[in-house]
Short mmCIF file of C-alpha atoms in Angstrom, two decimals:
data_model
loop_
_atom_site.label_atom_id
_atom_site.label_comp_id
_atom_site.label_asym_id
_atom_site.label_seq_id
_atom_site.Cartn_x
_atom_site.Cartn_y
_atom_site.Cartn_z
CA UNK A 789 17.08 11.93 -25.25
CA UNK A 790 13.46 13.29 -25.94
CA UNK A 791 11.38 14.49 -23.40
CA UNK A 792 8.78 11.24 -24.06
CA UNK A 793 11.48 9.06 -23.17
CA UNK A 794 12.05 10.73 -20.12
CA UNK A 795 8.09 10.64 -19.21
CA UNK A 796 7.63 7.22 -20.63
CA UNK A 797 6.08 4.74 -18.10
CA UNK A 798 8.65 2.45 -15.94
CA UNK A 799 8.45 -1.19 -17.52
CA UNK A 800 7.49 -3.99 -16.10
CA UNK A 801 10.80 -5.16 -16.23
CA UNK A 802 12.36 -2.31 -14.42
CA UNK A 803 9.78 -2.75 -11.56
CA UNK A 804 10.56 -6.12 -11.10
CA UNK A 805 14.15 -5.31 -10.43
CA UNK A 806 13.46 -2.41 -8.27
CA UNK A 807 11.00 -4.39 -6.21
CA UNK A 808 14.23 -7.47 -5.88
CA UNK A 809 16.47 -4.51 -4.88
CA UNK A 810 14.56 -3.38 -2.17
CA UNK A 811 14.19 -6.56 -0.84
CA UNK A 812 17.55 -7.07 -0.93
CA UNK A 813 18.57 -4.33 1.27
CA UNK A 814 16.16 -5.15 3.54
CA UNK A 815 14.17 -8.32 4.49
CA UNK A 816 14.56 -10.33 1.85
CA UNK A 817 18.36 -10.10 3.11
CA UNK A 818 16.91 -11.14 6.36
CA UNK A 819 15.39 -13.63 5.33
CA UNK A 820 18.52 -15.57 3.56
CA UNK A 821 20.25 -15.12 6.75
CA UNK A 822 17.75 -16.53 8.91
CA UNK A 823 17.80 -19.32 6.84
CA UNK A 824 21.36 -19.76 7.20
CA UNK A 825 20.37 -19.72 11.10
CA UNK A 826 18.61 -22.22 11.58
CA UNK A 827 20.67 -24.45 8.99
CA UNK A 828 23.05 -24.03 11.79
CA UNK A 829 20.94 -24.45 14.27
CA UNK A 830 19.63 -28.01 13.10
CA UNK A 831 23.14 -28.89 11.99
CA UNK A 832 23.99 -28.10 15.92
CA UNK A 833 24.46 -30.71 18.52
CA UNK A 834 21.34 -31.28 20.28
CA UNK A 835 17.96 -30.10 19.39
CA UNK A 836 16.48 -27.13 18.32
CA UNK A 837 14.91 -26.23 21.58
CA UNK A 838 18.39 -26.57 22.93
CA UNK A 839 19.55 -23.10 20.85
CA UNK A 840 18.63 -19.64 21.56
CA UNK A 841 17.35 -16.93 19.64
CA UNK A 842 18.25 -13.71 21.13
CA UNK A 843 16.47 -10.28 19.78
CA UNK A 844 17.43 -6.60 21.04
CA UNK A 845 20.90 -7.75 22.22
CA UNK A 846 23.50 -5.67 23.97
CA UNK A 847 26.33 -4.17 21.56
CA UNK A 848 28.62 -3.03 23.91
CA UNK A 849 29.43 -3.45 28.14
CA UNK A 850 29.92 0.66 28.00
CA UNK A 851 26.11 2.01 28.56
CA UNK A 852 26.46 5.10 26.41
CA UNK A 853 28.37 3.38 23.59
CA UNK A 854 25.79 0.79 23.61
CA UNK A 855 22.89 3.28 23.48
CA UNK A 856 24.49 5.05 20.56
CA UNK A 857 24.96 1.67 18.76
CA UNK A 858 21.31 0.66 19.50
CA UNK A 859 20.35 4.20 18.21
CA UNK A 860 22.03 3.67 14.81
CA UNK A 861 20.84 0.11 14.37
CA UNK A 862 17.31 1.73 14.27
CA UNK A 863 17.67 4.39 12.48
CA UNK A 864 19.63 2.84 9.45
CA UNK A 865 16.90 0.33 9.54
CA UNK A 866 14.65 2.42 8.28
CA UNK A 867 16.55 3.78 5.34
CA UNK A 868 14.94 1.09 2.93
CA UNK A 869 11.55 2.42 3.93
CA UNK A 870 12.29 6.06 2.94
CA UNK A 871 14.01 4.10 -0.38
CA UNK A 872 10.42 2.61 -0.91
CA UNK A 873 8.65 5.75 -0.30
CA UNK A 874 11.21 7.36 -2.33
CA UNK A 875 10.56 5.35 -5.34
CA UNK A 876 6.96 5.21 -4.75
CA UNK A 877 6.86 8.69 -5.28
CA UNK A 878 7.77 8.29 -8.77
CA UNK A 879 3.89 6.95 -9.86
CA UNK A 880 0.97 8.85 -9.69
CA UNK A 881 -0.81 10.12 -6.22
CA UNK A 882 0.75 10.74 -3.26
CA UNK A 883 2.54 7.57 -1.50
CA UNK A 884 1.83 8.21 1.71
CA UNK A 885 -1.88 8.01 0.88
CA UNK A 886 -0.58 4.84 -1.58
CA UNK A 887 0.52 3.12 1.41
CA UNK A 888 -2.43 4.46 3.58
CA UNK A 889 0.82 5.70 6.45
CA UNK A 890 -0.66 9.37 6.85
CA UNK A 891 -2.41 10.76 9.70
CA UNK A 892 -5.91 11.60 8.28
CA UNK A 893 -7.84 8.62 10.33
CA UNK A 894 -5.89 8.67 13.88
CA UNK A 895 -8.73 7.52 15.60
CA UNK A 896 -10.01 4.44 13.34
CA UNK A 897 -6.39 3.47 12.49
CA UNK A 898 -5.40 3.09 16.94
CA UNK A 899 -8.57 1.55 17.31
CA UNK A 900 -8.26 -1.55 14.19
CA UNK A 901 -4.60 -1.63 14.80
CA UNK A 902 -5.27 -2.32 18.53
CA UNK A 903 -8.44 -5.36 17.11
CA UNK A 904 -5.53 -6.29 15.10
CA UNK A 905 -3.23 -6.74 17.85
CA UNK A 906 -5.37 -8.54 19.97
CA UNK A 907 -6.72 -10.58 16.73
CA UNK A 908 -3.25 -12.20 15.79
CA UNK A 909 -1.80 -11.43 19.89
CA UNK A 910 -3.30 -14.58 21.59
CA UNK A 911 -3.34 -17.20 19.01
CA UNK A 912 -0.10 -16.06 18.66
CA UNK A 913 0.89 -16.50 22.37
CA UNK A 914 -0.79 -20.23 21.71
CA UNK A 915 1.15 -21.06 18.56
CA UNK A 916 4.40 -19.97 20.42
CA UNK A 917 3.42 -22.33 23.36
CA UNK A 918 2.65 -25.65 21.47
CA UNK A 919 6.27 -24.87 19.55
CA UNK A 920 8.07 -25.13 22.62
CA UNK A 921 6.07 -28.15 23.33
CA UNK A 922 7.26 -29.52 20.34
CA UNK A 923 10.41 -28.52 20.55
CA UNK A 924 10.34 -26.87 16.84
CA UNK A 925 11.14 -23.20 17.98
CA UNK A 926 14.33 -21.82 19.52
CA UNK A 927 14.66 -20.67 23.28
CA UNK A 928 13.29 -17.18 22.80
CA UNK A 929 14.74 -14.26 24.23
CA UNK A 930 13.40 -11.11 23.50
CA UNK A 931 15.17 -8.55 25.18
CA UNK A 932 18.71 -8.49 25.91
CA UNK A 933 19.62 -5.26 26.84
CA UNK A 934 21.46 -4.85 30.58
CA UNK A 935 19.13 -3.06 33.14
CA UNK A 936 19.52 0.39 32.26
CA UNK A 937 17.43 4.13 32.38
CA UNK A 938 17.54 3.76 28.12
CA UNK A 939 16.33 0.03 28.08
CA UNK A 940 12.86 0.43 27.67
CA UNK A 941 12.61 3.20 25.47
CA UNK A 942 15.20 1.55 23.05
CA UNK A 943 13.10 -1.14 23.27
CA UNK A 944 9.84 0.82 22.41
CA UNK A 945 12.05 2.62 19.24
CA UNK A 946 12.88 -1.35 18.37
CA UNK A 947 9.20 -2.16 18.41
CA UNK A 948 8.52 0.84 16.83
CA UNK A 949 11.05 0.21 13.74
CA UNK A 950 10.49 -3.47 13.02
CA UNK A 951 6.95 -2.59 13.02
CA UNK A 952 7.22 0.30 10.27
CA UNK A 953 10.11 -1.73 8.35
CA UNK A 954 7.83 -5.06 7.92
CA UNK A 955 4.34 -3.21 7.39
CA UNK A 956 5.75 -0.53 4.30
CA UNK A 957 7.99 -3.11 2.80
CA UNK A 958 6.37 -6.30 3.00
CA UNK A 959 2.58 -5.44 3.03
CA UNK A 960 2.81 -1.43 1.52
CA UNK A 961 5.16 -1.56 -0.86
CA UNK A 962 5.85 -5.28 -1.66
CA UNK A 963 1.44 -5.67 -2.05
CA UNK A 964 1.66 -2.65 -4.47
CA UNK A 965 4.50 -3.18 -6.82
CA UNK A 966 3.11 -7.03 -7.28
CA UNK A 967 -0.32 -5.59 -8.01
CA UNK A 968 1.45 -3.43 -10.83
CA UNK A 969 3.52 -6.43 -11.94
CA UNK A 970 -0.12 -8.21 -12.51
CA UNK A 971 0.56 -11.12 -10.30
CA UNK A 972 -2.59 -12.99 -9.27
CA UNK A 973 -4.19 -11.82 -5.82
CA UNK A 974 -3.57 -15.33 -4.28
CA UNK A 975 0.17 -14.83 -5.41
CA UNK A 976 0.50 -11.52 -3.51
CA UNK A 977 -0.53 -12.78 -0.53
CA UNK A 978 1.24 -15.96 -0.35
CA UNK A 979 4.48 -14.15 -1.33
CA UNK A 980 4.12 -11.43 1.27
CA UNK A 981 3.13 -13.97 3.73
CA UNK A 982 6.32 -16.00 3.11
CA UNK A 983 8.29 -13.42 2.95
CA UNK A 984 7.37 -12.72 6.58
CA UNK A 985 7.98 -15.77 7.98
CA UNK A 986 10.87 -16.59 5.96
CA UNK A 987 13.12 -13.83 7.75
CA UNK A 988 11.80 -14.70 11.33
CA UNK A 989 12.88 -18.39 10.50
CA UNK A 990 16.22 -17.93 12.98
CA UNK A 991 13.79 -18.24 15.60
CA UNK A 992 12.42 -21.84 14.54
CA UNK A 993 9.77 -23.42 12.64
CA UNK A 994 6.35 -22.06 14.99
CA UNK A 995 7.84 -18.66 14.51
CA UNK A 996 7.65 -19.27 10.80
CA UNK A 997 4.32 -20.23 10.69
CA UNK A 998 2.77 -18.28 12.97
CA UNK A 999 4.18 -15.06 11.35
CA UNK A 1000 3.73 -16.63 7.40
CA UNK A 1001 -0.19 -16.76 9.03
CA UNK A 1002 -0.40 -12.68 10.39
CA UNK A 1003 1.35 -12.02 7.09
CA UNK A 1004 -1.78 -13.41 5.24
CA UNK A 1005 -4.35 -11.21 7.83
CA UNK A 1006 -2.15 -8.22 7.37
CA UNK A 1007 -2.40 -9.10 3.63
CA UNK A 1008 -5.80 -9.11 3.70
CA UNK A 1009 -6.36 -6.08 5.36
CA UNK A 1010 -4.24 -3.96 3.47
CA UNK A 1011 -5.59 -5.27 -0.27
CA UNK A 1012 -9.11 -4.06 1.43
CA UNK A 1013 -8.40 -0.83 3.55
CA UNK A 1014 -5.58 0.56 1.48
CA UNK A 1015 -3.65 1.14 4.77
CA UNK A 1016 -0.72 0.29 6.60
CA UNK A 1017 -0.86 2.29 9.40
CA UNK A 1018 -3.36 0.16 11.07
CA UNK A 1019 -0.90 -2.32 10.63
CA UNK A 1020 2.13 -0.52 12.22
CA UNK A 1021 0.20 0.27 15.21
CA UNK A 1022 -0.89 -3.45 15.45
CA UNK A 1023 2.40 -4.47 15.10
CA UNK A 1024 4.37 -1.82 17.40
CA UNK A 1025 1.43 -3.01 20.34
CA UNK A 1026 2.70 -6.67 19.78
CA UNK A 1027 6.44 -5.98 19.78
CA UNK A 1028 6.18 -3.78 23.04
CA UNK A 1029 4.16 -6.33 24.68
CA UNK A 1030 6.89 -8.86 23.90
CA UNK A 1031 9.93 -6.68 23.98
CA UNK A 1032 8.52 -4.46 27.41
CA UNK A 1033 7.46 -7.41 28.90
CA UNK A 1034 9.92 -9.34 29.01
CA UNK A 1035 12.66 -7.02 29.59
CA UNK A 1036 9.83 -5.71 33.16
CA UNK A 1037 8.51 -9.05 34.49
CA UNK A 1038 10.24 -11.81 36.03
CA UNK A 1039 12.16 -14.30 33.59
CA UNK A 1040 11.00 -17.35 35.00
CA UNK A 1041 7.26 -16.01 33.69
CA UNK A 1042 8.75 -17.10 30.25
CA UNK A 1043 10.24 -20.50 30.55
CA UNK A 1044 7.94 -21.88 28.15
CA UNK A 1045 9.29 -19.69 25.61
#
């Protein structure tokens, strides 16, 4: 093997397969599970709004054997973000500065993700509200975890993951390698934003849209800023809100959920 055919460029081929791989280990396997879910949820006796969807749920009735399973769930959760990273780091530049994740705008990065949070936060809070009334969402429960010294902060690390899983894969990474692939800008957007909702289908049809929706913002953002990390921090806000929140204030705050 010469050393030009160990330089030569990665084909567009190649990336295409690499980008289906990722997704398969990750969210796009999430997403062909959640729509098993709610095949089985419609296909249910009763209606939709009769089923639950339960996030952050308990793994074990032993406290510390639960804690260490909630700690592994997280952390192997974020192995196919280094995998993206990895593999980003084959083309030129450095990917952190690819997928706009480093540290060099703290300030401007808290302050758009926190704009973002409140941006896509209430309409979102709406959205969920007229699903119930509709009965096209699932009974939402957000936090399962028993009432316990390591609850919240394993809920903050949950917020913290799904929100640096969805933003490198499905905006960073997933926005990137289609760009490379030449797919039309409309195309990008509408396949990250599908993407997005697709895997939070288990949760019903208003989840769906209202997260295929902040996928397009998110979209939007990133194709014009370059970065994600706005986008993490807008994200972790909402999941703590949810996740924090739920698990702190009374339950009966959340019947319409």
């Amino acid at each position: 093997m010469t050393v030009e055919e160990l330089t030569r460029p990665v084909s567009r081929r190649v990336l295409g397969t690499e980008t289906l791989l990722v997704l398969g280990l990750s969210l796009g396997k999430s997403a062909v599970y959640a729509l098993v879910s709610i095949a089985a949820a419609l296909s249910a006796a009763g209606p939709l709004s009769a089923q639950t969807a339960a996030l952050n749920r308990s793994a074990s009735p032993r406290p510390w054997l639960d804690l260490t399973y909630q700690l592994l769930g997280i952390a192997f959760a974020l192995l196919p973000v280094l995998l993206a990273v990895h593999l980003l780091a084959r083309d030129p530049g450095d990917p952190a500065r690819t997928l706009g994740v480093d540290l060099r705008r703290p300030g401007s990065d808290l302050a758009r993700g926190a704009g973002l949070a409140a941006l896509i936060g209430l309409p979102g809070l709406a959205l969920f509200w007229a699903a119930a009334q509709l009965g096209i969402n699932a009974t939402l429960v957000p936090a399962g975890l028993p009432d316990l010294w390591w609850a919240v902060p394993v809920l903050i690390l949950a917020a913290v993951q799904n929100a640096v899983l969805e933003e490198v894969i499905v905006v960073g990474y997933l926005v990137t390698r289609l760009r490379q692939l030449q797919w039309r800008l409309a195309a990008i957007i509408a396949a990250s934003a599908l993407l997005r909702g697709s895997y939070h289908l288990y949760q019903g049809f208003g989840a769906f849209v209202g997260n295929a929706v902040m996928g397009v913002v998110f979209s939007l953002f990133y194709l014009r800023t370059r970065r994600v990390m706005p986008l993490i921090v807008a994200h972790t806000l909402l999941d703590v809100v949810a996740f924090v929140g739920y698990a702190s204030l009374p339950k009966e705050w959340f019947n319409w959920l």
